[in-house]
Coordinates of C-alpha atoms and ligand atoms in Angstrom, one line a residue:
X1 CA -0.2 -25.1 20.4
X2 CA 2.3 -27.7 19.7
X3 CA 5.7 -27.1 19.1
X4 CA 5.3 -28.0 15.2
X5 CA 2.4 -25.1 15.0
X6 CA 4.6 -22.6 16.8
X7 CA 5.2 -19.6 14.8
X8 CA 2.5 -20.6 12.3
X9 CA -0.7 -18.4 11.6
X10 CA -3.9 -19.7 12.1
X11 CA -4.7 -20.3 8.0
X12 CA -1.5 -22.7 7.9
X13 CA -2.7 -24.6 10.8
X14 CA -6.2 -25.0 8.9
X15 CA -4.3 -25.9 5.7
X16 CA -1.8 -28.5 7.5
X17 CA -5.0 -30.1 9.4
X18 CA -6.5 -30.6 5.7
X19 CA -3.4 -32.2 4.4
X20 CA -3.5 -34.3 7.4
X21 CA -7.1 -35.5 6.6
X22 CA -8.5 -35.6 3.0
X23 CA -6.2 -33.0 1.1
X24 CA -3.4 -33.8 -1.1
X25 CA -0.5 -31.6 -1.6
X26 CA -1.2 -30.9 -5.3
X27 CA -4.7 -30.2 -4.6
X28 CA -3.7 -26.7 -3.0
X29 CA -4.6 -23.7 -4.7
X30 CA -5.1 -20.1 -3.8
X31 CA -6.3 -16.9 -5.4
X32 CA -5.9 -13.0 -4.8
X33 CA -9.4 -11.4 -5.9
X34 CA -8.9 -7.7 -6.4
X35 CA -11.7 -5.8 -8.0
X36 CA -10.3 -3.4 -10.7
X37 CA -11.8 -0.3 -9.5
X38 CA -8.7 1.3 -8.1
X39 CA -5.1 0.8 -7.2
X40 CA -4.3 -1.7 -4.7
X41 CA -3.4 -0.2 -1.1
X42 CA -1.4 -1.4 2.1
X43 CA -4.1 -3.4 3.0
X44 CA -4.3 -5.6 0.0
X45 CA -0.6 -5.9 0.5
X46 CA -1.5 -8.1 3.4
X47 CA -4.0 -10.4 1.4
X48 CA -1.3 -10.5 -1.1
X49 CA 1.2 -11.4 0.9
X50 CA -0.9 -14.0 2.7
X51 CA -2.1 -15.7 -0.6
X52 CA 1.1 -15.6 -2.7
X53 CA 2.9 -16.3 0.4
X54 CA 1.1 -19.4 1.2
X55 CA 1.6 -20.7 -2.7
X56 CA 5.6 -20.2 -2.0
X57 CA 5.2 -22.0 1.3
X58 CA 3.3 -25.0 0.0
X59 CA 4.8 -24.8 -3.5
X60 CA 0.9 -24.4 -4.8
X61 CA -0.2 -22.2 -7.5
X62 CA -1.7 -19.2 -7.1
X63 CA -4.1 -17.2 -9.4
X64 CA -4.6 -13.4 -10.0
X65 CA -8.6 -13.2 -10.3
X66 CA -10.2 -9.8 -11.1
X67 CA -13.6 -9.9 -9.5
X68 CA -15.0 -7.6 -12.3
X69 CA -18.8 -7.9 -11.9
X70 CA -19.5 -4.2 -11.6
X71 CA -18.9 -2.7 -15.1
X72 CA -19.8 0.8 -13.7
X73 CA -16.4 1.1 -11.9
X74 CA -14.0 -1.1 -13.2
X75 CA -11.3 -0.3 -15.9
X76 CA -8.4 -1.7 -17.7
X77 CA -6.0 0.8 -16.2
X78 CA -6.6 -0.7 -12.8
X79 CA -6.1 -4.2 -14.1
X80 CA -2.6 -2.9 -15.2
X81 CA -1.6 -1.3 -12.3
X82 CA -2.5 -4.0 -10.0
X83 CA -0.5 -6.5 -12.1
X84 CA 2.6 -4.2 -11.8
X85 CA 2.0 -3.6 -8.0
X86 CA 1.9 -7.5 -7.3
X87 CA 4.9 -8.3 -9.5
X88 CA 6.7 -5.0 -7.9
X89 CA 6.0 -6.7 -4.6
X90 CA 8.1 -9.7 -5.8
X91 CA 5.1 -12.1 -6.4
X92 CA 4.2 -14.2 -9.4
X93 CA 0.6 -15.4 -10.1
X94 CA -0.1 -19.0 -11.7
X95 CA -3.1 -17.7 -14.2
X96 CA -4.5 -14.3 -14.9
X97 CA -8.3 -15.0 -14.7
X98 CA -11.3 -12.7 -14.8
X99 CA -14.8 -13.3 -13.0
X100 CA -16.1 -12.2 -16.1
X101 CA -14.3 -15.4 -18.0
X102 CA -17.3 -17.2 -16.5
X103 CA -20.1 -15.4 -17.5
X104 CA -21.4 -17.9 -19.8
X105 CA -21.1 -20.5 -17.1
X106 CA -22.4 -18.6 -14.3
X107 CA -25.6 -18.0 -16.8
X108 CA -25.6 -21.6 -17.5
X109 CA -25.6 -22.3 -13.6
X110 CA -28.2 -19.7 -12.9
X111 CA -30.6 -21.5 -15.6
X112 CA -29.9 -25.1 -13.7
X113 CA -30.9 -23.4 -10.6
X114 CA -34.2 -21.8 -12.0
X115 CA -34.8 -25.5 -13.5
X116 CA -34.3 -26.8 -10.0
X117 CA -36.8 -24.4 -8.5
X118 CA -34.4 -22.3 -6.2
X119 CA -33.9 -19.6 -8.2
X120 CA -36.6 -16.7 -9.3
X121 CA -37.3 -13.5 -11.1
X122 CA -38.5 -10.9 -8.8
X123 CA -40.5 -8.1 -10.9
X124 CA -40.3 -5.4 -7.7
X125 CA -38.1 -2.3 -7.6
X126 CA -35.0 -2.4 -5.4
X127 CA -36.9 -0.3 -2.5
X128 CA -39.7 -3.0 -2.5
X129 CA -37.2 -5.7 -2.2
X130 CA -35.2 -3.7 0.3
X131 CA -38.4 -3.2 2.7
X132 CA -39.3 -6.7 2.8
X133 CA -35.8 -7.8 4.1
X134 CA -37.1 -7.7 7.9
X135 CA -34.5 -7.2 10.5
X136 CA -32.1 -9.5 12.2
X137 CA -34.9 -10.2 14.9
X138 CA -37.9 -10.2 12.5
X139 CA -38.1 -12.2 9.7
X140 CA -38.8 -11.0 5.7
X141 CA -41.6 -11.0 3.7
X142 CA -42.0 -13.3 0.7
X143 CA -41.9 -11.5 -2.7
X144 CA -45.3 -11.8 -4.6
X145 CA -43.2 -13.2 -7.6
X146 CA -41.5 -15.9 -5.2
X147 CA -43.7 -18.9 -6.9
X148 CA -43.6 -17.9 -10.0
X149 CA -43.4 -21.3 -12.6
X150 CA -40.3 -22.4 -13.6
X151 CA -41.2 -21.9 -17.1
X152 CA -42.3 -18.2 -16.4
X153 CA -38.8 -17.7 -14.6
X154 CA -37.0 -19.4 -17.3
X155 CA -38.5 -17.2 -20.2
X156 CA -38.2 -13.8 -18.0
X157 CA -34.4 -14.6 -17.3
X158 CA -33.8 -15.4 -21.1
X159 CA -35.3 -12.1 -21.9
X160 CA -33.4 -10.0 -19.1
X161 CA -30.1 -11.5 -20.9
X162 CA -31.6 -10.6 -24.3
X163 CA -31.6 -7.1 -23.3
X164 CA -35.7 -7.0 -23.4
X165 CA -36.4 -5.5 -20.0
X166 CA -35.4 -2.4 -18.7
X167 CA -32.7 -1.7 -15.8
X168 CA -34.3 -2.0 -12.6
X169 CA -37.4 -4.0 -14.0
X170 CA -36.4 -7.5 -12.6
X171 CA -33.7 -9.4 -10.6
X172 CA -32.9 -12.8 -10.4
X173 CA -33.1 -14.0 -6.9
X174 CA -32.3 -17.2 -5.2
X175 CA -35.1 -19.1 -3.3
X176 CA -33.7 -19.8 0.1
X177 CA -35.4 -18.5 3.3
X178 CA -37.2 -15.4 4.1
X179 CA -36.8 -15.9 7.5
X180 CA -33.1 -17.3 7.7
X181 CA -31.7 -15.8 10.7
X182 CA -28.7 -14.7 8.4
X183 CA -30.1 -12.2 6.5
X184 CA -27.7 -12.9 3.5
X185 CA -29.9 -15.8 3.2
X186 CA -33.2 -14.0 2.6
X187 CA -33.6 -14.7 -1.1
X188 CA -30.4 -12.9 -2.2
X189 CA -30.0 -11.2 -5.6
X190 CA -28.2 -13.2 -8.1
X191 CA -28.3 -10.9 -11.3
X192 CA -29.3 -7.5 -12.0
X193 CA -30.0 -5.8 -15.2
X194 CA -27.4 -3.2 -16.2
X195 CA -27.0 -1.5 -19.6
X196 CA -23.3 -0.8 -19.1
X197 CA -20.2 -1.5 -21.0
X198 CA -17.9 -3.9 -19.5
X199 CA -14.0 -3.3 -19.5
X200 CA -13.7 -6.9 -21.4
X201 CA -16.8 -8.3 -22.6
X202 CA -18.2 -4.7 -23.9
X203 CA -22.0 -4.8 -24.4
X204 CA -22.2 -8.6 -24.7
X205 CA -24.3 -8.7 -21.3
X206 CA -26.5 -6.6 -20.0
X207 CA -27.3 -8.8 -16.7
X208 CA -24.5 -9.0 -14.4
X209 CA -23.9 -11.4 -11.3
X210 CA -23.6 -10.3 -8.1
X211 CA -20.5 -11.1 -5.9
X212 CA -22.1 -13.7 -3.8
X213 CA -23.3 -15.6 -6.8
X214 CA -19.7 -15.4 -8.2
X215 CA -17.1 -15.7 -5.9
X216 CA -17.4 -19.2 -4.6
X217 CA -18.5 -20.4 -8.1
X218 CA -15.2 -18.8 -9.7
X219 CA -13.3 -20.6 -7.0
X220 CA -14.8 -23.9 -7.6
X221 CA -13.9 -23.5 -11.3
X222 CA -10.6 -22.7 -11.0
X223 CA -10.1 -25.4 -8.4
X224 CA -9.2 -22.9 -5.4
X225 CA -9.0 -25.1 -1.9
X226 CA -8.8 -22.1 0.4
X227 CA -10.5 -19.2 -0.6
X228 CA -9.3 -16.5 1.9
X229 CA -11.1 -13.1 2.5
X230 CA -11.4 -10.5 5.2
X231 CA -13.6 -11.0 8.3
X232 CA -16.5 -8.6 7.1
X233 CA -17.3 -11.6 4.5
X234 CA -17.9 -14.3 7.5
X235 CA -21.7 -13.9 7.3
X236 CA -21.0 -14.6 3.4
X237 CA -19.7 -17.8 4.2
X238 CA -23.1 -19.7 4.6
X239 CA -24.1 -18.5 1.4
X240 CA -21.0 -19.2 -0.2
X241 CA -21.8 -22.9 0.7
X242 CA -25.2 -22.8 -0.2
X243 CA -24.6 -21.7 -3.7
X244 CA -22.2 -24.6 -4.2
X245 CA -24.5 -27.4 -2.3
X246 CA -27.3 -25.9 -4.8
X247 CA -25.4 -26.8 -7.8
X248 CA -24.5 -29.9 -7.0
X249 CA -23.9 -32.6 -8.0
X250 CA -20.2 -30.9 -8.2
X251 CA -17.4 -33.1 -8.9
X252 CA -14.0 -32.7 -7.2
X253 CA -13.0 -30.6 -4.3
X254 CA -15.3 -28.0 -2.7
X255 CA -13.4 -24.9 -2.0
X256 CA -13.4 -23.6 1.6
X257 CA -14.1 -20.1 2.3
X258 CA -11.7 -18.7 5.5
X259 CA -11.5 -15.5 7.0
X260 CA -8.7 -13.3 8.4
X261 CA -8.7 -9.6 9.8
X262 CA -8.8 -6.8 7.7
X263 CA -5.1 -4.7 8.3
X264 CA -6.0 -1.2 9.7
X265 CA -3.3 1.4 10.1
X266 CA -3.5 4.3 12.1
X267 CA -3.4 7.7 10.6
X268 CA -4.4 5.9 7.4
X269 CA -7.7 5.4 5.4
X270 CA -7.7 2.3 3.3
X271 CA -10.8 1.8 1.1
X272 CA -10.5 2.5 -2.4
X273 CA -13.6 4.9 -1.9
X274 CA -12.4 7.4 0.4
X275 CA -8.9 7.3 -1.5
X276 CA -10.6 7.9 -4.8
X277 CA -12.1 11.1 -2.9
X278 CA -9.0 12.3 -1.7
X279 CA -8.0 12.7 -5.5
X280 CA -11.3 13.8 -6.7
X281 CA -11.3 16.5 -4.1
X282 CA -7.6 17.5 -5.1
X283 CA -6.2 16.8 -1.7
X284 CA -3.4 14.7 -3.2
X285 CA -2.1 14.5 -6.7
X286 CA -3.3 11.1 -7.8
X287 CA -3.3 7.4 -6.8
X288 CA 0.4 7.4 -6.9
X289 CA 0.7 10.7 -4.5
X290 CA 3.5 9.6 -2.3
X291 CA 1.5 10.2 0.8
X292 CA -1.1 7.8 -0.5
X293 CA -1.3 4.3 1.4
X294 CA -1.3 2.9 -2.1
X295 CA 1.2 0.5 -3.5
X296 CA 1.9 2.8 -6.2
X297 CA 2.2 5.9 -3.6
X298 CA 4.4 3.9 -1.2
X299 CA 6.7 2.8 -4.0
X300 CA 7.0 6.6 -5.1
X301 CA 7.5 7.8 -1.5
X302 CA 10.5 5.4 -1.5
X303 CA 9.3 2.2 0.4
X304 CA 11.1 -1.2 -0.8
X305 CA 9.0 -4.4 -1.4
X306 CA 11.2 -6.2 1.2
X307 CA 9.9 -3.1 4.0
X308 CA 6.4 -3.9 2.8
X309 CA 6.5 -7.5 3.1
X310 CA 8.4 -7.2 6.5
X311 CA 5.4 -5.1 8.0
X312 CA 2.7 -7.6 6.9
X313 CA 4.6 -10.1 8.4
X314 CA 5.4 -8.3 11.8
X315 CA 1.6 -7.1 11.8
X316 CA 0.8 -11.1 11.6
X317 CA -2.5 -12.7 10.2
X318 CA -5.1 -13.0 12.8
X319 CA -9.1 -13.7 13.4
X320 CA -9.5 -10.3 15.4
X321 CA -9.8 -6.9 14.2
X322 CA -7.0 -4.3 15.4
X323 CA -5.3 -1.1 14.2
X324 CA -1.7 -1.7 13.7
X325 CA 0.5 1.8 14.5
X326 CA 1.8 3.1 11.3
X327 CA 4.8 3.9 13.3
X328 CA 5.6 0.1 12.6
X329 CA 5.2 0.5 8.9
X330 CA 7.8 3.4 9.1
X331 CA 10.2 1.4 11.4
X332 CA 10.2 -1.2 8.7
X333 CA 11.2 1.0 5.9
X334 CA 13.8 2.5 8.1
X335 CA 15.3 -0.7 9.2
X336 CA 15.6 -1.8 5.2
X337 CA 16.9 1.4 4.1
X338 CA 19.4 1.3 6.9
X339 CA 21.0 -1.8 5.3
X340 CA 20.7 -0.9 1.6
X341 CA 20.5 2.8 1.1
X342 CA 23.6 4.7 -0.1
X343 CA 24.7 7.8 2.1
X344 CA 25.1 11.0 0.9
X345 CA 25.4 14.5 2.2
X346 CA 22.8 17.0 1.5
X347 CA 22.2 20.2 3.1
X348 CA 18.5 21.0 3.2
X349 CA 18.8 24.5 4.9
X350 CA 21.8 26.0 3.9
X351 CA 24.1 28.5 5.3
X352 CA 27.6 29.3 3.9
X353 CA 30.9 28.5 6.2
X354 CA 34.1 29.5 4.9
X355 CA 37.3 28.1 6.4
X356 CA 39.9 30.8 6.7
X357 CA 43.1 28.9 6.7
X358 CA 42.2 26.4 3.8
X359 CA 44.0 27.3 0.6
X360 CA 41.9 29.6 -1.8
X361 CA 40.9 27.7 -5.1
X362 CA 41.8 24.1 -4.0
X363 CA 39.3 21.1 -4.0
X364 CA 40.5 18.1 -1.9
X365 CA 38.8 14.8 -2.6
X366 CA 37.7 13.1 0.4
X367 CA 36.5 9.5 0.5
X368 CA 33.2 8.5 2.2
X369 CA 31.6 5.1 2.9
X370 CA 28.6 4.4 0.7
X371 CA 27.0 2.4 3.4
X372 CA 28.7 2.0 6.9
X373 CA 26.1 -1.2 7.4
X374 CA 27.6 -2.5 4.0
X375 CA 31.2 -2.2 3.6
X376 CA 31.0 -4.1 0.2
X377 CA 29.1 -1.2 -1.2
X378 CA 32.3 0.9 -1.4
X379 CA 33.1 4.1 -1.3
X380 CA 32.4 7.6 -2.8
X381 CA 34.4 10.8 -3.5
X382 CA 33.3 13.9 -1.9
X383 CA 35.1 17.2 -2.7
X384 CA 36.0 19.6 0.1
X385 CA 37.0 23.2 -0.2
X386 CA 37.4 26.2 1.4
X387 CA 33.7 27.3 0.9
X388 CA 30.9 25.1 2.3
X389 CA 27.3 24.7 3.2
X390 CA 26.1 23.5 6.5
X391 CA 22.7 23.3 8.0
X392 CA 21.8 26.8 9.7
X393 CA 20.5 24.7 12.6
X394 CA 23.6 23.1 13.2
X395 CA 25.2 26.3 13.9
X396 CA 24.3 29.2 16.9
X397 CA 26.3 32.0 17.8
X398 CA 25.3 32.0 21.5
X399 CA 24.9 28.2 22.9
X400 CA 24.6 26.4 26.0
X401 CA 26.9 23.7 27.2
X402 CA 24.4 21.1 25.8
X403 CA 24.6 22.2 22.1
X404 CA 27.0 19.8 20.4
X405 CA 27.0 21.4 17.3
X406 CA 29.1 24.3 15.8
X407 CA 29.3 27.6 18.1
X408 CA 32.3 30.4 18.3
X409 CA 35.2 28.9 19.8
X410 CA 34.6 25.1 20.0
X411 CA 35.7 22.3 17.9
X412 CA 33.3 20.2 15.9
X413 CA 33.9 17.7 13.2
X414 CA 32.9 17.9 9.4
X415 CA 32.1 14.1 8.3
X416 CA 34.8 12.5 6.4
X417 CA 37.0 15.8 6.6
X418 CA 38.5 17.9 9.4
X419 CA 37.9 19.2 12.8
X420 CA 36.9 22.9 12.4
X421 CA 36.4 25.8 15.2
X422 CA 34.2 28.3 15.1
X423 CA 35.6 31.8 14.7
X424 CA 33.2 34.7 14.0
X425 CA 30.0 35.4 11.8
X426 CA 29.3 37.8 9.3
X427 CA 25.7 39.7 9.3
X428 CA 23.7 41.1 7.0
X429 CA 22.4 44.9 8.0
X430 CA 19.4 43.2 9.4
X431 CA 21.6 41.4 11.9
X432 CA 20.9 37.9 10.6
X433 CA 23.9 35.7 10.1
X434 CA 24.9 35.0 6.5
X435 CA 28.2 33.3 6.9
X436 CA 30.2 31.4 9.4
X437 CA 33.8 31.7 9.3
X438 CA 35.9 28.8 10.8
X439 CA 39.6 27.6 11.3
X440 CA 40.3 24.3 10.4
X441 CA 43.2 21.9 12.0
X442 CA 44.9 20.2 8.7
X443 CA 46.1 17.5 10.7
X444 CA 42.7 16.0 11.5
X445 CA 41.6 14.5 8.6
X446 CA 39.3 11.6 9.2
X447 CA 40.8 8.4 8.7
X448 CA 44.3 9.6 8.5
X449 CA 45.3 7.7 11.9
X450 CA 47.1 11.2 13.2
X451 CA 47.0 12.0 16.9
X452 CA 45.0 15.1 15.8
X453 CA 42.3 13.2 13.9
X454 CA 41.5 11.0 16.9
X455 CA 40.9 14.0 19.0
X456 CA 37.4 13.6 20.6
X457 CA 35.1 16.6 19.7
X458 CA 31.3 16.4 20.4
X459 CA 29.5 16.7 17.2
X460 CA 29.9 15.7 13.6
X461 CA 28.1 17.7 11.1
X462 CA 27.6 17.1 7.2
X463 CA 28.4 19.4 4.7
X464 CA 28.7 20.2 1.1
X465 CA 31.4 22.1 -0.9
X466 CA 29.6 25.2 -2.6
X467 CA 31.5 25.1 -6.0
X468 CA 30.7 21.4 -6.4
X469 CA 27.2 21.6 -4.7
X470 CA 24.0 20.1 -6.8
X471 CA 20.9 22.1 -6.5
X472 CA 18.0 19.7 -5.7
X473 CA 14.3 20.0 -4.9
X474 CA 13.1 18.5 -1.9
X475 CA 9.6 17.4 -1.2
X476 CA 9.1 16.8 2.2
X477 CA 6.1 14.4 3.0
X478 CA 4.6 13.7 6.1
X479 CA 1.5 11.7 7.3
X480 CA -1.4 12.7 5.2
X481 CA -4.0 12.5 8.3
X482 CA -3.2 14.2 11.7
X483 CA -5.7 11.9 13.6
X484 CA -5.0 8.3 14.4
X485 CA -8.1 6.9 13.3
X486 CA -9.7 9.4 10.8
X487 CA -12.6 7.5 9.2
X488 CA -13.6 5.7 12.5
X489 CA -15.6 8.6 14.3
X490 CA -18.7 10.5 13.6
X491 CA -16.6 13.2 11.5
X492 CA -15.7 13.6 8.0
X493 CA -12.4 11.8 7.7
X494 CA -11.5 15.0 5.3
X495 CA -11.6 17.4 8.4
X496 CA -8.7 15.3 9.8
X497 CA -6.2 16.0 7.2
X498 CA -2.7 17.0 8.2
X499 CA -2.2 20.4 6.8
X500 CA 1.6 19.9 7.2
X501 CA 1.6 16.9 5.0
X502 CA 3.6 18.4 2.2
X503 CA 6.3 21.2 1.9
X504 CA 8.8 21.8 -1.0
X505 CA 12.5 23.3 -0.4
X506 CA 15.6 23.6 -2.3
X507 CA 18.6 22.0 -0.9
X508 CA 22.2 21.3 -1.9
X509 CA 23.7 18.0 -2.0
X510 CA 27.4 16.5 -3.1
X511 CA 27.9 15.6 -6.6
X512 CA 27.5 11.9 -5.8
X513 CA 23.8 12.5 -5.9
X514 CA 23.9 12.6 -9.9
X515 CA 24.6 8.7 -9.9
X516 CA 21.2 8.1 -8.3
X517 CA 18.3 6.9 -10.3
X518 CA 14.5 7.3 -10.3
X519 CA 13.0 4.8 -7.5
X520 CA 16.5 4.4 -5.9
X521 CA 16.4 5.1 -2.1
X522 CA 19.4 7.0 -0.4
X523 CA 20.2 8.3 3.0
X524 CA 20.7 12.1 3.6
X525 CA 23.1 11.6 6.4
X526 CA 21.5 13.1 9.6
X527 CA 18.5 13.9 8.0
X528 CA 16.4 10.7 6.5
X529 CA 15.9 8.6 3.7
X530 CA 15.1 10.1 0.2
X531 CA 14.1 8.5 -3.1
X532 CA 14.7 10.1 -6.6
X533 CA 11.2 11.0 -8.2
X534 CA 10.1 10.3 -11.7
X535 CA 9.1 13.9 -12.1
X536 CA 12.7 14.8 -12.0
X537 CA 12.7 13.5 -15.8
X538 CA 9.5 15.8 -16.7
X539 CA 11.1 19.1 -15.2
X540 CA 14.8 18.1 -16.0
X541 CA 15.7 18.6 -12.2
X542 CA 16.5 16.4 -9.5
X543 CA 13.6 15.9 -7.3
X544 CA 13.5 14.2 -4.1
X545 CA 10.5 12.7 -2.1
X546 CA 11.3 12.1 1.8
X547 CA 10.6 8.7 2.6
X548 CA 10.9 8.7 6.3
X549 CA 13.1 10.7 8.7
X550 CA 15.9 8.8 10.8
X551 CA 13.8 9.1 13.9
X552 CA 9.9 8.5 14.7
X553 CA 8.9 12.4 15.4
X554 CA 5.2 11.1 16.0
X555 CA 5.5 8.9 19.0
X556 CA 5.3 10.5 22.5
X557 CA 8.3 11.5 23.7
Ligands
ATP1 P1 -11.7 -1.4 -0.5 O1 -12.9 -1.3 0.5 O2 -10.6 -0.9 -0.6 O3 -12.2 -1.2 -2.3 P2 -11.8 -4.2 -1.2 O4 -11.9 -5.3 0.0 O5 -13.4 -3.8 -1.7 O6 -11.2 -2.8 -0.6 P3 -10.8 -5.8 -3.2 O7 -10.2 -5.6 -4.6 O8 -12.3 -6.4 -3.4 O9 -11.2 -4.6 -2.1 O10 -9.9 -6.9 -2.3 C1 -9.1 -7.7 -2.8 C2 -8.7 -8.7 -1.6 O11 -7.9 -7.7 -0.7 C3 -9.9 -9.2 -1.1 O12 -9.7 -10.7 -0.6 C4 -9.7 -8.5 0.4 O13 -10.4 -9.1 1.3 C5 -8.7 -8.0 0.6 N1 -8.3 -6.9 1.1 C6 -9.0 -5.7 1.0 N2 -8.6 -4.8 2.1 C7 -7.8 -5.2 2.7 C8 -7.3 -4.8 4.1 N3 -7.4 -3.8 4.4 N4 -6.5 -6.0 4.9 C9 -6.6 -7.2 4.3 N5 -7.1 -7.5 3.2 C10 -7.5 -6.5 2.5
MG2 MG1 -14.5 -4.8 -3.0

């Protein structure tokens, strides 16, 4: 590897080689081609960042092309969702185009291939056609209809288009080679009859082109220079090239298909079909459930565009399949939110704490930094009083020497406030602690510079003043699957669902929480990152989704 190519992915090297030989800069053009049959997921983020990222790097246009050749599964809501997700990620396409824009052109080209004698109408059913495919080591069998006359093929194909034939009665096939070692070249199907309304063309068509017969041709029409797809399409490249050659003489640049590895993520499934199953069976609330690996779900969970981009950049673009640890995704969002999220105190599992020597009925306004990583973010006001909440598990009546939080007779600091000492506890008649009584050192205020304030204590706790506490609802989300590769084994992936992926709890937060807006991430100090959910408006209550904890609790200790 030369110095100039270090740090470049192999796709960029291919493009640079092309630029050095026969391509001009202004001939570069890319596309991202989703099928609008569901919402985009984290795997698509990789393909989006690759294609749109190349557009940015080479100052080349990138088309958003909806690959809409299967009317049965495609819907306009998905088109809108996909556009929204791409823009949210921070990318802008040159043109929005649809494979269905080319249905007329594709039809004319199909007639051209019939005239050329390299396409024919097969009148067998799909089972017979499949049975004649052969195996990788055995050649297939030629269809009895393979040698129909050009005229008969044309008449039949036109009648198929006109709706004169039943669904399943005929298909149009390319006449290539039934003994080709690459089985995709054994007379692939180009068109099938489908009496289904299409989300854009309505009832205008009842024959629909297949993927292989659409993709390269769409690339050619749009003058795409590099058509990037995932590795499973590698065997399709020969067919992609065959169709383009069969159409020659085509003018101008021939698009090139090149393949990169799919993004596979541990503890995650990334297949629209399987994601749809999770919704249909009620395991999640929808495409944007915060546990879903969809862009919509990740956004609602509190992931940022920056974190997702950083993640795919770190995971890299390669030619080899591998599984990326979902811990890396969580690491990337933690890194980003650490820099950008406002800090607030929120007590998730509260117990009352009373400071016996603090004046009654007095509220003191303390100042906390919004983000210690970003002093420019400014400060917030935090009310402090005699009656507070702290976390249950920040107190132990009988603690050993390794317990650095609150216990009787020892000092800890209340963050941004004072040093307190545990004095006694109040118990209910079941013997459970319901209140902790403390004393505080009035000279120990944080940031006061006093000698007392600089006294070293082992622990620092977050807290909320009871009177000003804002009740919130916290939705705790965790990984949807408890198995590192839920869909790789024999077992149904649904058997690997994590039963603890969701729980809800009431909590108390400091008043600054009221300034939070939907989608804006914040850090509950000492707890993790949380984001205000759009349901808050619906239910008239502040509802926070847990994005990720401050630390990774899944990797081995
Ligand atoms: P799914 O199996 O989830 O439906 P798909 O590949 O059928 O995925 P498309 O809408 O056809 O989904 O994909 C649009 C583009 O995104 C294609 O170029 C495809 O190769 C790419 N893509 C899809 N999944 C991944 C993934 N896991 N990693 C990288 N790229 C992906
Ligand atoms: Mg697909």
